[in-house]
Short mmCIF file of N, CA and C in Angstrom, two decimals:
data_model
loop_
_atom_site.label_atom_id
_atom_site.label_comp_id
_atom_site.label_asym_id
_atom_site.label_seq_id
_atom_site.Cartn_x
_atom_site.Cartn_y
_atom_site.Cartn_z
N UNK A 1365 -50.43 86.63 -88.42
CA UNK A 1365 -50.53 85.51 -89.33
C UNK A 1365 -49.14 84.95 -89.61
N UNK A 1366 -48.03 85.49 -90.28
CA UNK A 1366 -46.98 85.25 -89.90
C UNK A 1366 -46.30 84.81 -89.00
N UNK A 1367 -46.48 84.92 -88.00
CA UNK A 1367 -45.34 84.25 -86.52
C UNK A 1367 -46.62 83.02 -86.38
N UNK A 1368 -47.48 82.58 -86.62
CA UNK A 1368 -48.24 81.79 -86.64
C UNK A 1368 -47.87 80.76 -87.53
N UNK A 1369 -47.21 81.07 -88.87
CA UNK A 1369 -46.55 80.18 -89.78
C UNK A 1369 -44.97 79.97 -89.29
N UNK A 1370 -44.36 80.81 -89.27
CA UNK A 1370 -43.21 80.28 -88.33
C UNK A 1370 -43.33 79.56 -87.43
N UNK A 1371 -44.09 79.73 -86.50
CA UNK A 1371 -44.36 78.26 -85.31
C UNK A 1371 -44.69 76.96 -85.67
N UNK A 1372 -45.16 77.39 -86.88
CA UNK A 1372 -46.11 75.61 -87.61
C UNK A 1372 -44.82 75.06 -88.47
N UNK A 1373 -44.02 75.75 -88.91
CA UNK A 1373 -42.85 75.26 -89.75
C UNK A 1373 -41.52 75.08 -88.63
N UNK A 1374 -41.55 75.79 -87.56
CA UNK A 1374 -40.75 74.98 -85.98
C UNK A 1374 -40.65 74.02 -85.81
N UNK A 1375 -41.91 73.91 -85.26
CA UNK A 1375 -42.75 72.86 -85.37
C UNK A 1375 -42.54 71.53 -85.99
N UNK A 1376 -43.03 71.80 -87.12
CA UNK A 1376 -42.49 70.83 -88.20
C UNK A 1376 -41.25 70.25 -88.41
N UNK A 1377 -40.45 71.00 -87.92
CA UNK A 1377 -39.05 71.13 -87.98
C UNK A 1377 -38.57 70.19 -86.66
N UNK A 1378 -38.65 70.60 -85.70
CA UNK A 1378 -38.26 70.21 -84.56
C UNK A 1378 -38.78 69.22 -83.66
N UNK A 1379 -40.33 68.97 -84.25
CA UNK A 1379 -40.44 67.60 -83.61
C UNK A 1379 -40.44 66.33 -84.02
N UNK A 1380 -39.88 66.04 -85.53
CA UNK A 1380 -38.84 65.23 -86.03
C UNK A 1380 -37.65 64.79 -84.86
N UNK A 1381 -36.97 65.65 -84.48
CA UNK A 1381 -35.49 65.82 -84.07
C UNK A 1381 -35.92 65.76 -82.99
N UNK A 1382 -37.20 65.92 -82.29
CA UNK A 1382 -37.06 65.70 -81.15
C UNK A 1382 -37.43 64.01 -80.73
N UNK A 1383 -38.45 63.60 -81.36
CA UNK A 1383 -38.80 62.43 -81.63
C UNK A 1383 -37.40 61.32 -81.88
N UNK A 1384 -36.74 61.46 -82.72
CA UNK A 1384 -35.70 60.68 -83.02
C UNK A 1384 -34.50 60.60 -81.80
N UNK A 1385 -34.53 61.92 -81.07
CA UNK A 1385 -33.77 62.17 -79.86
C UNK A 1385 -34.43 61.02 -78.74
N UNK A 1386 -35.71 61.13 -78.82
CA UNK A 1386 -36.66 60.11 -77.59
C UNK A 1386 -36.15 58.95 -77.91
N UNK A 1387 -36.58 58.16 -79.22
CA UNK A 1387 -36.02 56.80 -79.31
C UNK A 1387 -34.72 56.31 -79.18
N UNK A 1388 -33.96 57.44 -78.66
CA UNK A 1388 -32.58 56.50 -78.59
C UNK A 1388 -32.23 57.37 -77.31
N UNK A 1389 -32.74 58.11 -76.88
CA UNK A 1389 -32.48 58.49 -75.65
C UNK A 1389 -32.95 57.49 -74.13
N UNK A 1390 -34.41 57.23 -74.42
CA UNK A 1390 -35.13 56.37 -73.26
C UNK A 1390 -34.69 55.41 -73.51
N UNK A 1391 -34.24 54.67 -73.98
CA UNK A 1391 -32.83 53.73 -73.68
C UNK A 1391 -32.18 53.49 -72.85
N UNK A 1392 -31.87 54.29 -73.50
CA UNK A 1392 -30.21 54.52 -72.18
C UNK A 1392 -30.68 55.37 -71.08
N UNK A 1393 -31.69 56.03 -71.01
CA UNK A 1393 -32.20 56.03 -69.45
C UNK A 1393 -32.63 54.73 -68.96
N UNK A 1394 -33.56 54.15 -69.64
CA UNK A 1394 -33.84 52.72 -68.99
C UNK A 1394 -32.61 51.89 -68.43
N UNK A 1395 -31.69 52.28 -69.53
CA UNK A 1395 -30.23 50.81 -68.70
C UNK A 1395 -29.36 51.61 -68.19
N UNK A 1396 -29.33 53.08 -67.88
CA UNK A 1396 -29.08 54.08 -66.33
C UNK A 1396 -29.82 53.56 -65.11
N UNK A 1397 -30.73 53.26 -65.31
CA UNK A 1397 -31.58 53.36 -63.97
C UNK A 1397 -31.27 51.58 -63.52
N UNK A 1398 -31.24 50.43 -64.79
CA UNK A 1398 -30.97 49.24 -63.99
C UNK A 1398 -29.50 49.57 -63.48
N UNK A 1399 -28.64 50.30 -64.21
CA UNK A 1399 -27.39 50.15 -63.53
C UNK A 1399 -27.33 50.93 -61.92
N UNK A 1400 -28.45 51.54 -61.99
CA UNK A 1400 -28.21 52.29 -60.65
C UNK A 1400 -29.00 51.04 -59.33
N UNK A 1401 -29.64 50.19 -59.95
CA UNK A 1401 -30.33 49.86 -59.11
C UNK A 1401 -29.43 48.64 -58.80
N UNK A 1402 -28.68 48.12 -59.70
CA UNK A 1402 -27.64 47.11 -59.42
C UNK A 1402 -26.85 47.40 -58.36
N UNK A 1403 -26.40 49.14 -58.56
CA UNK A 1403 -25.05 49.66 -58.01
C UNK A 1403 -25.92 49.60 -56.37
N UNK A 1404 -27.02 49.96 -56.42
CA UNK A 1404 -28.19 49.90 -54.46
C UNK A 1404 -27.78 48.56 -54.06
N UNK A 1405 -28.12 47.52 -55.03
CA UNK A 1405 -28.10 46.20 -54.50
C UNK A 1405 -26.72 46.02 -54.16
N UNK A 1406 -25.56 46.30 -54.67
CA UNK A 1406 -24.31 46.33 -54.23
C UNK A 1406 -23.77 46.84 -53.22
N UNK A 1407 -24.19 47.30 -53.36
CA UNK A 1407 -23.94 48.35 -51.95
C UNK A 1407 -24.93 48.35 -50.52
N UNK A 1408 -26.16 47.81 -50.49
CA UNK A 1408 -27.48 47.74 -49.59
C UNK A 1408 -26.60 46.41 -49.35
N UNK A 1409 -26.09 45.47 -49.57
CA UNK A 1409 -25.49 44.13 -49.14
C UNK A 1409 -24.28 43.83 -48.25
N UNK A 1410 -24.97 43.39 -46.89
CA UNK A 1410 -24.04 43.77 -46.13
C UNK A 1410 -22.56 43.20 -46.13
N UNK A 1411 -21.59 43.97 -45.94
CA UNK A 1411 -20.08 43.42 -45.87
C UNK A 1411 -19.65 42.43 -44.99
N UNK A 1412 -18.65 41.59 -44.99
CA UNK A 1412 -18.70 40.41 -44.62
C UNK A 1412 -18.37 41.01 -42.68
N UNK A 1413 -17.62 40.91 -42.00
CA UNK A 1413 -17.61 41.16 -40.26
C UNK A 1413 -16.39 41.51 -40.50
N UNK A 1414 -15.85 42.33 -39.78
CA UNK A 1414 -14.75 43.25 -39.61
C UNK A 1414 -14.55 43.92 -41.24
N UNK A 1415 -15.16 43.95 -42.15
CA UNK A 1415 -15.15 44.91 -42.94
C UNK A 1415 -15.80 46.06 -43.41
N UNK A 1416 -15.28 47.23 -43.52
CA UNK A 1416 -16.35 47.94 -44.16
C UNK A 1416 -15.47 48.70 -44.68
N UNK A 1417 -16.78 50.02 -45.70
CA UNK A 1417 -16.30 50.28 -46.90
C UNK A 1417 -15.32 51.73 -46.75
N UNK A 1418 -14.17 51.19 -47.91
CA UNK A 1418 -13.68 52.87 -48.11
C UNK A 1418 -13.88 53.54 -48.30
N UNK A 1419 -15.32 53.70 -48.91
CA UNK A 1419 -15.91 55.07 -49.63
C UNK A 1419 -17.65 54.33 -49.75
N UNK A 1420 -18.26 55.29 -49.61
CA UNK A 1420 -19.46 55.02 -49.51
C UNK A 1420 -20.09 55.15 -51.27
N UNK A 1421 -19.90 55.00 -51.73
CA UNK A 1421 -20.37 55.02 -53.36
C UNK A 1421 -20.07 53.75 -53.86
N UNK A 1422 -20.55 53.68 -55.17
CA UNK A 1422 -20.27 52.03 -55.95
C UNK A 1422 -20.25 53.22 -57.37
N UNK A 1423 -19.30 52.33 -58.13
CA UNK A 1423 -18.45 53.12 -59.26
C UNK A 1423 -19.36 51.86 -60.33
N UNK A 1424 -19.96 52.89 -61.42
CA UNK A 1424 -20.86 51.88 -62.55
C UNK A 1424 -20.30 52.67 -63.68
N UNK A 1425 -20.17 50.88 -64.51
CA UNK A 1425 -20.65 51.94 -66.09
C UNK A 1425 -21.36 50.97 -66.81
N UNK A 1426 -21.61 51.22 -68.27
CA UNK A 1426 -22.11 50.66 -69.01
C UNK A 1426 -21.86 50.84 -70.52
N UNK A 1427 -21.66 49.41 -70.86
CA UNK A 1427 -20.86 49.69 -72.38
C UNK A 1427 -20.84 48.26 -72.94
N UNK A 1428 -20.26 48.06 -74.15
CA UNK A 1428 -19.80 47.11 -74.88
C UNK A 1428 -18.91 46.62 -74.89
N UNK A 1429 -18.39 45.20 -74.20
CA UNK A 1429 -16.95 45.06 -74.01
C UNK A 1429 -17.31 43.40 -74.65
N UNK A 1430 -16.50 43.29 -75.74
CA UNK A 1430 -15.96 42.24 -76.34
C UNK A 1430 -17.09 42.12 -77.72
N UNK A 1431 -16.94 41.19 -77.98
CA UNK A 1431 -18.10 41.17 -79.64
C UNK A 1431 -19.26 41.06 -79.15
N UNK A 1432 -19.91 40.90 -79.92
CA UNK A 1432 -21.58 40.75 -80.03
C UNK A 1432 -22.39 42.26 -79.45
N UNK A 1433 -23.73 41.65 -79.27
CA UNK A 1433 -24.63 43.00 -79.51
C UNK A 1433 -25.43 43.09 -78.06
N UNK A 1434 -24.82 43.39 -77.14
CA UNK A 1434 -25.26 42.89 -76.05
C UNK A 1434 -25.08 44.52 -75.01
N UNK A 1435 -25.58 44.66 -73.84
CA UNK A 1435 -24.75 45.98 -73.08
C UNK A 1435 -24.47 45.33 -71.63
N UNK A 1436 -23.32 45.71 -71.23
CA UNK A 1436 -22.72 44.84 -70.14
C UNK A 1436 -22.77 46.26 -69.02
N UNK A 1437 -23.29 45.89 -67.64
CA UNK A 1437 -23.06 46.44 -66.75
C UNK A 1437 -22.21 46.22 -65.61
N UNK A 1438 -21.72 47.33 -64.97
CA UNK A 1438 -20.18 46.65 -63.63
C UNK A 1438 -20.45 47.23 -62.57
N UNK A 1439 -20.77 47.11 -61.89
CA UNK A 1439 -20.85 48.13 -60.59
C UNK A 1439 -19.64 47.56 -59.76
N UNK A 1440 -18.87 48.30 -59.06
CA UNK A 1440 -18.10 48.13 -58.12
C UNK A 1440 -18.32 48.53 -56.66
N UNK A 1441 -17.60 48.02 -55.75
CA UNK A 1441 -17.32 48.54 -54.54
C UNK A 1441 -16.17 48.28 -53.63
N UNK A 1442 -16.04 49.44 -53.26
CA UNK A 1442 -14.15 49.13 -52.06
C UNK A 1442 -14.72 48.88 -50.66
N UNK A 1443 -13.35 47.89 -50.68
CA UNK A 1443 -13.86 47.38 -49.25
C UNK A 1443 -12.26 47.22 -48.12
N UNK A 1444 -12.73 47.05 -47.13
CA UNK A 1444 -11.05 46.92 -46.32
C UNK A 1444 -11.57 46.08 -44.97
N UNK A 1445 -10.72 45.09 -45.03
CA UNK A 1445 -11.33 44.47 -43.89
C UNK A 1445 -9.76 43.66 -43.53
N UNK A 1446 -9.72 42.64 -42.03
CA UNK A 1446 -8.99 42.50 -41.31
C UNK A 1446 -9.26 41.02 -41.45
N UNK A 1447 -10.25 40.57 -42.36
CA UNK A 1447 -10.13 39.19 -42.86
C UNK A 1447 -9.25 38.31 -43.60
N UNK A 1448 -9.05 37.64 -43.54
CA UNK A 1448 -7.78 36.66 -44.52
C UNK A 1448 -8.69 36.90 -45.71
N UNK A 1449 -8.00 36.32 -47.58
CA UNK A 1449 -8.61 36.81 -48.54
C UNK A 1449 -9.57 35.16 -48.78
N UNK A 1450 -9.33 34.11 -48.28
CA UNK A 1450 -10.16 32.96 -48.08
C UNK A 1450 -11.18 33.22 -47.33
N UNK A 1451 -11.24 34.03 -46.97
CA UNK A 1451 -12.81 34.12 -45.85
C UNK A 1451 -13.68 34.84 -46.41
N UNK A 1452 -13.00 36.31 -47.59
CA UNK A 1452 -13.58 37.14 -47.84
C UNK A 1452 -14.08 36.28 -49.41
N UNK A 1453 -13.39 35.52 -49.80
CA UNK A 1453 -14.01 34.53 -51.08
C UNK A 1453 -15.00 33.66 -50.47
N UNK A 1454 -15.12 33.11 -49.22
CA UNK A 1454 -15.91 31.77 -49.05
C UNK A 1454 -17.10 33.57 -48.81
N UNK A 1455 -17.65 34.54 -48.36
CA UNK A 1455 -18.61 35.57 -48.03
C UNK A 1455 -18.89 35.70 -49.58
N UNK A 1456 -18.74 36.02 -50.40
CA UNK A 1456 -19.26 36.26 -51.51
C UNK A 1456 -19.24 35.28 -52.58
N UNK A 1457 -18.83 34.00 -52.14
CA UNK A 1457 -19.25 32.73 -53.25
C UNK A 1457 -20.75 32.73 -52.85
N UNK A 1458 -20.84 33.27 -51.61
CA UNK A 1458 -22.48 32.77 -50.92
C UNK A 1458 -23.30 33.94 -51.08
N UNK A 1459 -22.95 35.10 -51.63
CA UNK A 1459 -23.65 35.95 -51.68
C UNK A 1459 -24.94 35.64 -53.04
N UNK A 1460 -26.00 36.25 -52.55
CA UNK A 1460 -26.82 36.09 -53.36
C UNK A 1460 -27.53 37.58 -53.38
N UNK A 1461 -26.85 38.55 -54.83
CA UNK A 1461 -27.22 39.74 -55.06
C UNK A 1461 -28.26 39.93 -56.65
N UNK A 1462 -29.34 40.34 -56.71
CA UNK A 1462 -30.09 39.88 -57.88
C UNK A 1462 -29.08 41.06 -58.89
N UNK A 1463 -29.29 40.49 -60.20
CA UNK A 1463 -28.46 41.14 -61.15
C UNK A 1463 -29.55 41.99 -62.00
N UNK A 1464 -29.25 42.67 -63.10
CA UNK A 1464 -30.04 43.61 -63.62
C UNK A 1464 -31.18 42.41 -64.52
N UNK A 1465 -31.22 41.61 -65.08
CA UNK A 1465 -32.03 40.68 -65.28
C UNK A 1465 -32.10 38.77 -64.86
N UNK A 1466 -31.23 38.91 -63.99
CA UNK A 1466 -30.61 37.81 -63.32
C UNK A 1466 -31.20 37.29 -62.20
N UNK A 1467 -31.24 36.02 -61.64
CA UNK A 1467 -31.53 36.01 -60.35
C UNK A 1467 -30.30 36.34 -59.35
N UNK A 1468 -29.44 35.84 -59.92
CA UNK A 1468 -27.96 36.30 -59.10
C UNK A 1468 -26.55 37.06 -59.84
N UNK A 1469 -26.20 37.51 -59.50
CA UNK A 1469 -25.36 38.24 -60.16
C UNK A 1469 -23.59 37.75 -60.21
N UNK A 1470 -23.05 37.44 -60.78
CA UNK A 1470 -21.91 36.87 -60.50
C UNK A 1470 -20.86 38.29 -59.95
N UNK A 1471 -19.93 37.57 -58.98
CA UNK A 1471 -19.34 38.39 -58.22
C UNK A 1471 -17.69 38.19 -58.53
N UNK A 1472 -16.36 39.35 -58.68
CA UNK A 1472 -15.51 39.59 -59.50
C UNK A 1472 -14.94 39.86 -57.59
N UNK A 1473 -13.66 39.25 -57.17
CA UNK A 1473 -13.19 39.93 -56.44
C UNK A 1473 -11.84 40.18 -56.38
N UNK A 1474 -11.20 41.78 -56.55
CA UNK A 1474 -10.14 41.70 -56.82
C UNK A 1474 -9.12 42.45 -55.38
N UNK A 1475 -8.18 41.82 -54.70
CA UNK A 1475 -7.15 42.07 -53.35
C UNK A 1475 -6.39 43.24 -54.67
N UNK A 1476 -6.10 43.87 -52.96
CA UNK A 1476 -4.85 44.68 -52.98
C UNK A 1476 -3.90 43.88 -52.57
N UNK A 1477 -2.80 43.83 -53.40
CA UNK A 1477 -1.52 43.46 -52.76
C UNK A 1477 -0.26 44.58 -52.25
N UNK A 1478 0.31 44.15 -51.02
CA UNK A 1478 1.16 45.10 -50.81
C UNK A 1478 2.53 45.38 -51.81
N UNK A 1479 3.35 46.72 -51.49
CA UNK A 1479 3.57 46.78 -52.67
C UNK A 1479 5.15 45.78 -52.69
N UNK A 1480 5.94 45.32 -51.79
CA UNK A 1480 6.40 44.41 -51.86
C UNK A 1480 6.47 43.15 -51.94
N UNK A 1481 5.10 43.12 -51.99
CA UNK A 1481 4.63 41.81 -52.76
C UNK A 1481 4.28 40.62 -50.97
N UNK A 1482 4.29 41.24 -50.24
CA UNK A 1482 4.28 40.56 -49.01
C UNK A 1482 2.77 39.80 -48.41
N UNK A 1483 1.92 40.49 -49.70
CA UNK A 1483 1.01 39.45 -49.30
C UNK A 1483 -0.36 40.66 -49.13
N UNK A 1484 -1.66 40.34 -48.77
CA UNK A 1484 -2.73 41.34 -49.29
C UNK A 1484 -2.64 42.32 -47.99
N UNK A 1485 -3.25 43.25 -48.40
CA UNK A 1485 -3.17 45.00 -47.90
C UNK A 1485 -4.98 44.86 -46.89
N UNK A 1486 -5.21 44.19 -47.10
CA UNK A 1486 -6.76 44.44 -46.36
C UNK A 1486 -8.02 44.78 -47.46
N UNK A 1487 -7.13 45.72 -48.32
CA UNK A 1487 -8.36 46.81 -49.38
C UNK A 1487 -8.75 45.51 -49.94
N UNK A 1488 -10.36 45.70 -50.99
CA UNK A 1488 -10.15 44.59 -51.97
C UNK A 1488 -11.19 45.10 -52.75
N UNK A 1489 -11.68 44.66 -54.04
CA UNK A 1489 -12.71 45.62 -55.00
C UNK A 1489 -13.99 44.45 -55.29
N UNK A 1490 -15.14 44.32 -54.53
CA UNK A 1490 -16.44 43.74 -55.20
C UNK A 1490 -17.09 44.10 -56.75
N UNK A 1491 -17.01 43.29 -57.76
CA UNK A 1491 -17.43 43.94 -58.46
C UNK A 1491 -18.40 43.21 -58.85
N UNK A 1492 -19.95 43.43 -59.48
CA UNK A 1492 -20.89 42.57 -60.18
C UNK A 1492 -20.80 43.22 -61.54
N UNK A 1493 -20.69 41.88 -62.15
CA UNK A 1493 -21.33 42.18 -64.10
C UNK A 1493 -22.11 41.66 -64.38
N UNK A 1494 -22.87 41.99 -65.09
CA UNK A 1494 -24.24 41.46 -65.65
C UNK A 1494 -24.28 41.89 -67.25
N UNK A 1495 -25.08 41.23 -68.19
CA UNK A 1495 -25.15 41.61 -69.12
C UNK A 1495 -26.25 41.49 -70.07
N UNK A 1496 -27.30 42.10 -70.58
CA UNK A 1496 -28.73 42.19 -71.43
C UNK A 1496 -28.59 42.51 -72.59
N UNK A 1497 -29.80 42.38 -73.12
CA UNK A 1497 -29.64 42.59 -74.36
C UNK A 1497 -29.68 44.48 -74.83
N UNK A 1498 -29.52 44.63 -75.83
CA UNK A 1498 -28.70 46.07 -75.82
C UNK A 1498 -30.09 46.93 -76.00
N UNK A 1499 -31.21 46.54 -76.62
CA UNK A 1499 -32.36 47.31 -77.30
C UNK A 1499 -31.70 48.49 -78.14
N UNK A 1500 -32.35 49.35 -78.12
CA UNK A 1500 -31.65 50.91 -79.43
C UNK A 1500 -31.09 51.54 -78.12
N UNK A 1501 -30.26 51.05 -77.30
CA UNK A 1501 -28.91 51.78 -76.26
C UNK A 1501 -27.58 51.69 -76.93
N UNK A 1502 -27.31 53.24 -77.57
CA UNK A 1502 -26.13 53.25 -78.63
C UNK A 1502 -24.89 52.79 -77.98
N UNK A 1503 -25.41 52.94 -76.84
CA UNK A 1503 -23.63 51.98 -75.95
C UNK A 1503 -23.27 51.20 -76.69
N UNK A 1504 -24.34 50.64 -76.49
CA UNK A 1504 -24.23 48.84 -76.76
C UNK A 1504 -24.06 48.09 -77.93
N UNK A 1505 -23.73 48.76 -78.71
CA UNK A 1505 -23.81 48.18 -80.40
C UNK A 1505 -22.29 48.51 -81.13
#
């Protein structure tokens, strides 16, 4: 009878805390999983001709960057190619990558420059941002 009342007062106890854990947890699984699916689309998109990638991964996060109440996602990707950096801008003005609630995703591209300043290195960084509304994702607030 006893360990029978201890379980019911557990119980009682713990699925409060677990409950309150759910609502702010499935959240931020939900805007894990668009960021992962952004980071596929980034990466599933093929590189422009004579380039390909330094590393086979795309680097994401997700957070709050600047005011308001919003959660901003970035996925990146490295790239190295033997293209001038005008060719590799006119390939991704035209790219059309869907964003986490977007039809297109705007595209960030940043060159390596060499380190004497002589002009770009080949490397260069794709990045997409996108940004939704935050729901109860404690990132984002």
């Amino acid at each position: 009878m006893r360990s029978g009342c201890l379980i019911a007062v557990a119980c009682a106890v713990l699925v409060p805390f677990a409950g309150l854990y759910l609502l702010f947890a499935v959240p931020s699984w939900a805007n894990d999983r668009k960021l992962a699916d952004l980071e596929d689309r980034l990466l599933s998109y093929p590189p422009p001709p004579e380039t390909s990638h330094t590393d086979y991964g795309a680097e994401g996060s997700i957070s709050l960057l600047g005011n308001g109440n919003h959660c901003d996602y970035r996925a990146r990707i490295s790239l190295y190619t033997s293209l001038s950096e005008d060719a590799v801008l006119r390939y991704y003005a035209a790219a059309r990558i869907p964003g986490v609630e977007a039809e297109r995703v705007p595209l960030r591209i940043y060159f390596e420059r060499h380190q004497g300043g002589d002009g770009f290195s080949g490397s260069f960084i794709v990045e997409a941002f996108d940004s939704t509304d935050p729901g109860l994702d404690l990132r984002c607030h």
